[in-house]
């Protein structure tokens, strides 16, 4: 199975990548050094990218090619229960 993990250098992303070791893994994240280390550990391909930049996101998808699974582990964490967060913060984390 060919899998792309976005946000692979974060806690959830790296856990997902490790759980999928043995598959054809493509790992993406903004921290290139940490990404390369994880890719080497798992026998995966590192594809550093900042998904906030539309051109980088497009280039990443083109380089990744056809996929069987895409895991999106990119995001923002709030330090409060969701019910206590303001609408602005919730909307910001959805982009």
XYZ file of C-alpha atoms in Angstrom:
95
model
C 0.000 0.000 0.000
C 1.345 3.459 -0.974
C 0.713 5.915 1.875
C 1.400 9.637 2.279
C 1.467 10.924 5.870
C 1.143 14.695 6.155
C 2.499 16.149 9.390
C 4.753 13.133 9.889
C 7.092 14.903 12.317
C 4.339 15.641 14.832
C 3.245 13.265 17.581
C 0.219 11.800 15.799
C 1.868 11.822 12.369
C 4.997 10.002 13.519
C 2.905 7.445 15.428
C 0.848 6.766 12.297
C 3.985 6.475 10.184
C 5.547 4.004 12.627
C 2.341 1.956 12.682
C 2.489 1.705 8.890
C 6.145 0.666 8.699
C 6.551 -1.942 5.988
C 4.255 -0.172 3.525
C 5.504 2.176 0.838
C 5.600 5.307 2.984
C 5.942 8.891 1.855
C 6.344 11.295 4.758
C 5.818 15.037 4.672
C 6.365 17.794 7.198
C 7.941 21.218 7.607
C 10.902 20.164 9.765
C 13.198 18.692 7.108
C 15.879 17.346 9.477
C 13.429 15.504 11.739
C 11.539 14.282 8.674
C 14.662 12.798 7.096
C 15.580 11.040 10.359
C 12.122 9.492 10.631
C 12.128 8.476 6.969
C 15.511 6.805 7.378
C 14.306 4.961 10.503
C 11.226 3.653 8.673
C 12.667 3.077 5.207
C 10.364 5.790 3.870
C 10.765 8.701 1.472
C 10.944 12.210 2.977
C 9.065 14.944 1.136
C 9.550 18.178 3.102
C 6.832 20.763 2.447
C 4.974 23.637 4.068
C 1.316 23.015 3.266
C 0.433 26.646 3.975
C 2.102 27.460 0.643
C -0.244 26.376 -2.185
C 2.644 25.894 -4.624
C 4.505 23.621 -2.181
C 1.323 21.648 -1.508
C 0.725 21.163 -5.243
C 4.356 20.147 -5.833
C 4.134 17.649 -2.969
C 1.070 15.954 -4.426
C 2.633 15.836 -7.880
C 5.840 14.318 -6.507
C 3.922 11.800 -4.393
C 1.966 10.530 -7.383
C -0.831 7.962 -7.080
C -1.684 6.981 -3.504
C -3.697 4.273 -1.808
C -4.057 6.263 1.406
C -3.442 9.853 2.518
C -3.302 10.562 6.252
C -3.684 14.194 7.285
C -2.099 14.651 10.713
C -1.514 18.374 10.327
C -3.131 20.840 12.630
C -3.154 23.064 15.589
C -3.776 22.079 19.174
C -5.691 24.222 21.610
C -4.984 24.062 25.315
C -8.615 24.113 26.373
C -11.717 21.989 25.883
C -13.303 22.630 22.473
C -16.431 24.055 24.140
C -14.306 26.747 25.768
C -12.410 27.770 22.619
C -13.507 30.846 20.762
C -14.982 30.450 17.279
C -11.997 32.318 15.766
C -9.504 29.737 17.056
C -11.637 26.806 15.901
C -12.063 28.345 12.437
C -8.330 29.141 12.225
C -7.367 25.540 12.981
C -9.645 24.305 10.190
C -7.595 26.119 7.513
